[in-house]
Short mmCIF file of C-alpha atoms in Angstrom, two decimals:
data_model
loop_
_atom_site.label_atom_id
_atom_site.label_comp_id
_atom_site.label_asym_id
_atom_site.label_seq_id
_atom_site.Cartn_x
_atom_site.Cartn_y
_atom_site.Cartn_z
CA UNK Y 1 -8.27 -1.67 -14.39
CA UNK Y 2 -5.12 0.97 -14.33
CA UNK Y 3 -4.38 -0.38 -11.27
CA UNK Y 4 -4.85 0.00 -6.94
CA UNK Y 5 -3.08 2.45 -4.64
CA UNK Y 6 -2.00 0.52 -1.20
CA UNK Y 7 -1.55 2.23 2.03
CA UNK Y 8 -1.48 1.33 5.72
CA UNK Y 9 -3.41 2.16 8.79
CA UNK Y 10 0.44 2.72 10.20
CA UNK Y 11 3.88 1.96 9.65
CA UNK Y 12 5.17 -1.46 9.73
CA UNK Y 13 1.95 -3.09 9.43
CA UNK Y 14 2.43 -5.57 6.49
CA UNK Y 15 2.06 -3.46 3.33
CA UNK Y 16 4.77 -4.09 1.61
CA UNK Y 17 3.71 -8.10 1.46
CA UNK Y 18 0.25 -6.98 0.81
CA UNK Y 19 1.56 -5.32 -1.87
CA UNK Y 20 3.74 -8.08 -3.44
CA UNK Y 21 0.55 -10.68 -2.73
CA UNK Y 22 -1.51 -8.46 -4.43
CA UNK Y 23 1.00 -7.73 -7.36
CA UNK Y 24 1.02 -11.79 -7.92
CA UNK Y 25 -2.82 -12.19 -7.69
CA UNK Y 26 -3.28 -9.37 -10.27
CA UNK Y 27 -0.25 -10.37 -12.55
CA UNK Y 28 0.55 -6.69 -12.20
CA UNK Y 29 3.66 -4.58 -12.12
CA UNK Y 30 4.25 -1.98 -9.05
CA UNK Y 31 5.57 1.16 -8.43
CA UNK Y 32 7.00 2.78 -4.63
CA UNK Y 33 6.76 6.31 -6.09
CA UNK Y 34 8.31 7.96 -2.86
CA UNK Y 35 10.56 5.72 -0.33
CA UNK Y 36 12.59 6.71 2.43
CA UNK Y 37 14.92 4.81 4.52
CA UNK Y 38 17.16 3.41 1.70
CA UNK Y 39 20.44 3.44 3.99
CA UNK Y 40 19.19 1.06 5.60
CA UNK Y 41 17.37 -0.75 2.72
CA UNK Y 42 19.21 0.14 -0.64
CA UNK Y 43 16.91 -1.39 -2.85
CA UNK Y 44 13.79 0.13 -0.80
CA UNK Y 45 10.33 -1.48 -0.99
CA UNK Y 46 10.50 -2.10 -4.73
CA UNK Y 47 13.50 -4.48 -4.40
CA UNK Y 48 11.35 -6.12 -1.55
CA UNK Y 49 8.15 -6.29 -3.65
CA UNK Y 50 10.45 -7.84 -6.65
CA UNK Y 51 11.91 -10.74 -4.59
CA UNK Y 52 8.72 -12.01 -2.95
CA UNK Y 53 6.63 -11.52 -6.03
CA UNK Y 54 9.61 -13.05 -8.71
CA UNK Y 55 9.19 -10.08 -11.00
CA UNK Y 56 11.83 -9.62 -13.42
CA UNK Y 57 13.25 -5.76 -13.60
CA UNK Y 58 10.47 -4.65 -16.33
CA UNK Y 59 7.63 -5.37 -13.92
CA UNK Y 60 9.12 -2.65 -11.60
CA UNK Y 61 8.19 0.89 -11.59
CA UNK Y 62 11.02 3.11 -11.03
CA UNK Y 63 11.12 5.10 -7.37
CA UNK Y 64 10.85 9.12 -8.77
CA UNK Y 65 12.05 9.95 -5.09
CA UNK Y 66 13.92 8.17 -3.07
CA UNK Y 67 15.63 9.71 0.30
CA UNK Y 68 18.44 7.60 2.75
CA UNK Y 69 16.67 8.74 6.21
CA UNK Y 70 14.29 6.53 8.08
CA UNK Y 71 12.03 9.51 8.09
CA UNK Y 72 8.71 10.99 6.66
CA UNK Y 73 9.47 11.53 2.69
CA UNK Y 74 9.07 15.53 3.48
CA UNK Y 75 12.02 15.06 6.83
CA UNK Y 76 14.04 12.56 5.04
CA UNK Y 77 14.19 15.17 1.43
CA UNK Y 78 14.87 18.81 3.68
CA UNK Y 79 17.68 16.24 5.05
CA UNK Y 80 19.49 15.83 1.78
CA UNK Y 81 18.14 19.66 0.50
CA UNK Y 82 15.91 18.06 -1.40
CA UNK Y 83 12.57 18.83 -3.27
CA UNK Y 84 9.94 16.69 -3.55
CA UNK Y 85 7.45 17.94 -6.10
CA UNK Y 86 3.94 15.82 -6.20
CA UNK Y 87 3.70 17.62 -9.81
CA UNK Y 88 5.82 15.54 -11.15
CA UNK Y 89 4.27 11.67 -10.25
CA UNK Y 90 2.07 10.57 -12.77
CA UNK Y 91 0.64 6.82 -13.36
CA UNK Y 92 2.89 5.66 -15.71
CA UNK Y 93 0.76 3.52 -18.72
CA UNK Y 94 1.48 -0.16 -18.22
CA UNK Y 95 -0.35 -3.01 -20.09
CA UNK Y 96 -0.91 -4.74 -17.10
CA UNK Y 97 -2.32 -3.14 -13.44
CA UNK Y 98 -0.09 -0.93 -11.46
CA UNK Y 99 -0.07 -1.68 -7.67
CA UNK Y 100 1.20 1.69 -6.36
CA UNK Y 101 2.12 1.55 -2.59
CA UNK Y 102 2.35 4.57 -0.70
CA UNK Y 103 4.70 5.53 2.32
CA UNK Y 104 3.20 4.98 5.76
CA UNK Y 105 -0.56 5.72 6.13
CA UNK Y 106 -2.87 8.16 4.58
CA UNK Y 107 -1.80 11.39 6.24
CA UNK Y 108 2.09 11.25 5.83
CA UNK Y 109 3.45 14.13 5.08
CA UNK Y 110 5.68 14.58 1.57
CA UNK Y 111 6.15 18.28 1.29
CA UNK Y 112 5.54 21.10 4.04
CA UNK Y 113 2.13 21.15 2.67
CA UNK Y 114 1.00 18.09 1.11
CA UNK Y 115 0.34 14.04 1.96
CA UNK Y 116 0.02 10.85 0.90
CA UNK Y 117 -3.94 11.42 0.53
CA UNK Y 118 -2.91 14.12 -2.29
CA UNK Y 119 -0.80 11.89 -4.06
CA UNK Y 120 -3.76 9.30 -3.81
CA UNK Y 121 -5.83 12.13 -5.37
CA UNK Y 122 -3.39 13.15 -8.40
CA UNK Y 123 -3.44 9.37 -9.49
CA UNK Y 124 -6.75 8.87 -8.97
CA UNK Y 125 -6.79 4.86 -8.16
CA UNK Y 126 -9.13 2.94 -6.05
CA UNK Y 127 -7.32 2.60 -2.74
CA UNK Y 128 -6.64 -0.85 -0.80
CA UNK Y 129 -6.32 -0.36 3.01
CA UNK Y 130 -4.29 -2.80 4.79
CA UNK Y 131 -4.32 -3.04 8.58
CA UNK Y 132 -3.11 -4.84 11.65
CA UNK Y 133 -5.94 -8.07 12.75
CA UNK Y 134 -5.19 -7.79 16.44
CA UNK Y 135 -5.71 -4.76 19.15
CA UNK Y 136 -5.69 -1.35 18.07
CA UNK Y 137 -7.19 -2.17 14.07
CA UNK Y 138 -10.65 -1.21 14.85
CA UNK Y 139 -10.02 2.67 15.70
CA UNK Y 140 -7.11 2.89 12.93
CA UNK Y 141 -8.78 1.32 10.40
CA UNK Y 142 -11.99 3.43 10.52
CA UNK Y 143 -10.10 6.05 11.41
CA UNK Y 144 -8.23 5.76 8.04
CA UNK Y 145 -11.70 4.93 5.79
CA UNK Y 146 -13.28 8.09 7.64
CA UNK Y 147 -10.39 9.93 5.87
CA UNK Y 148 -10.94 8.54 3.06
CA UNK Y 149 -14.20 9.08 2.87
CA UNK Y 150 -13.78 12.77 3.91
CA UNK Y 151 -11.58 13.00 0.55
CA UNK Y 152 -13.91 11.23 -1.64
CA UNK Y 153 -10.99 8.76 -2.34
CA UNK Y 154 -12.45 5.72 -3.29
CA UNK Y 155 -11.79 2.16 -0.86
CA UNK Y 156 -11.56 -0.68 -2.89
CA UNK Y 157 -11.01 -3.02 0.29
CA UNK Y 158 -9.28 -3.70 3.03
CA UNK Y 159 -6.03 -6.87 4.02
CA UNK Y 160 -5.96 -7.54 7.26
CA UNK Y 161 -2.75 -9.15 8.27
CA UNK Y 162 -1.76 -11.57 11.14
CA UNK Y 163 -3.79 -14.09 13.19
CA UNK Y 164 -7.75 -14.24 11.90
CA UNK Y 165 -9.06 -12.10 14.32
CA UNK Y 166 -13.09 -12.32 13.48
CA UNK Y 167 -14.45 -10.16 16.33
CA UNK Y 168 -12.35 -7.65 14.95
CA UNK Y 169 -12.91 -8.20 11.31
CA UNK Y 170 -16.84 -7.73 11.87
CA UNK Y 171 -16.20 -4.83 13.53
CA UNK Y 172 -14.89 -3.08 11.39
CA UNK Y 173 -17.28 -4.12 8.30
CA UNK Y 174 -20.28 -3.00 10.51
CA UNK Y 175 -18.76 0.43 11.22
CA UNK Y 176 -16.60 1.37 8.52
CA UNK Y 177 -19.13 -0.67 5.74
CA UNK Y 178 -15.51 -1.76 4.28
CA UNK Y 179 -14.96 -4.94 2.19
CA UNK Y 180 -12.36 -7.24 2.99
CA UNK Y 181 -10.47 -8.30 0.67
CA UNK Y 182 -8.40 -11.37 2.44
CA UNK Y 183 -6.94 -11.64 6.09
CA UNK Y 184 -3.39 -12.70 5.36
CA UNK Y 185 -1.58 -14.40 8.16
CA UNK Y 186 2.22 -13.93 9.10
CA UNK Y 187 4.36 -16.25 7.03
CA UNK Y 188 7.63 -17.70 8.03
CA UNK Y 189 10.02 -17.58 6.39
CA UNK Y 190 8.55 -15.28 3.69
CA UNK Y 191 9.78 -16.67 0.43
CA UNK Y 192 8.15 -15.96 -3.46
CA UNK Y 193 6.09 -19.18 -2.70
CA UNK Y 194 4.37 -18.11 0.30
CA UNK Y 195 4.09 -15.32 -1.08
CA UNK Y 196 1.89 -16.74 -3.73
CA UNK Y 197 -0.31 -18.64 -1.39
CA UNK Y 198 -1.08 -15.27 0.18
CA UNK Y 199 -2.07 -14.24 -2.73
CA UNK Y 200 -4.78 -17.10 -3.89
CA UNK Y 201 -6.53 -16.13 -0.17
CA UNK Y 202 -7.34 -12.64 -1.95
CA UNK Y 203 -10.50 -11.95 -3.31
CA UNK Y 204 -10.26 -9.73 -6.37
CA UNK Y 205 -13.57 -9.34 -7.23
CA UNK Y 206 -14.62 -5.89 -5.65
CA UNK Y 207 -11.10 -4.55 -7.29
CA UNK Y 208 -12.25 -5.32 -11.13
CA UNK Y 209 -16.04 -3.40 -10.56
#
């Protein structure tokens, strides 16, 4: 396995520790390809992923483009007069699986005329959806496979984080036909060991077919 794209159904919905659990339950490295935001997070995601995971330096993918505005990648680069060319981002060959997260959800943009779906496209990796459990995950989430679906982009799965929500969670399988992969529960305080107990509630299986 080269290695699993991860997005979100929306911003702020737990992929970044979604990312790091699945990192630690693959013994993979990871790669944030495009961030945003970093004056307000230096280190971006990939500083994140590397604390909560305990992955020393060569584990981590360097960021290609990397903007200071809390913005869209294609807002945050015409801020600084920047270019962001999707031309460029290939999947680097690692020994071990790459977890590649994406910025926001499918559909952000990262130039005037392309998103993340493209760059899910170019790299060509089974994508891992990971979505709010409570109100409001049903229509995003199927929303988001529909997309995918649309784009022939594969779904390997889906995390659903927060409070088991099984209403929900059945929904969604009987609509959207998705797999799910683990329902992850808020953690306090997040620390590399919780971190790892997130990860043993993943199930890989559907990710290695």
């Amino acid at each position: 396995m080269k290695g699993i794209f991860v997005t979100g159904t929306d911003t702020d919905v737990g992929k970044t520790v979604a990312a790091a659990a699945l990192v630690r339950a693959l013994d993979g490295d990871y790669w944030k390809p495009v961030q945003s935001g970093t004056a307000d997070l230096p280190e971006g995601d990939a500083g994140t992923v590397a604390a909560l995971a305990d992955l020393p330096p060569d584990r981590i993918v360097p960021t290609v483009f990397a903007y200071r505005a809390p913005l869209s990648p294609d807002q945050a680069a015409a801020e600084e007069g920047a270019v962001l060319d999707l031309a460029t981002l290939r999947l680097p060959p690692r020994a071990r699986p790459v977890v590649v997260e994406g910025a926001g959800g499918l559909l952000v943009p990262l130039t005037a005329t392309e998103t993340i779906a493209d760059l899910m496209a170019r790299l060509a990796l089974p994508v891992v959806v990971v979505a709010r459990s409570g109100l409001g995950t049903i229509n995003h989430t199927l929303l988001t496979l529909e997309a995918l679906a649309r784009r022939d982009l594969p779904c390997a799965g889906i995390i659903l984080m927060g409070p088991p929500n099984p209403r929900n969670r059945d929904a969604i399988i009987r609509f959207g036909g998705a797999t799910i992969l683990g329902e992850l529960p808020h953690v306090t305080p997040l620390t590399p060991a919780a971190v790892a107990d997130l990860a043993r509630r993943l199930t890989l299986e559907p990710l290695r077919r």
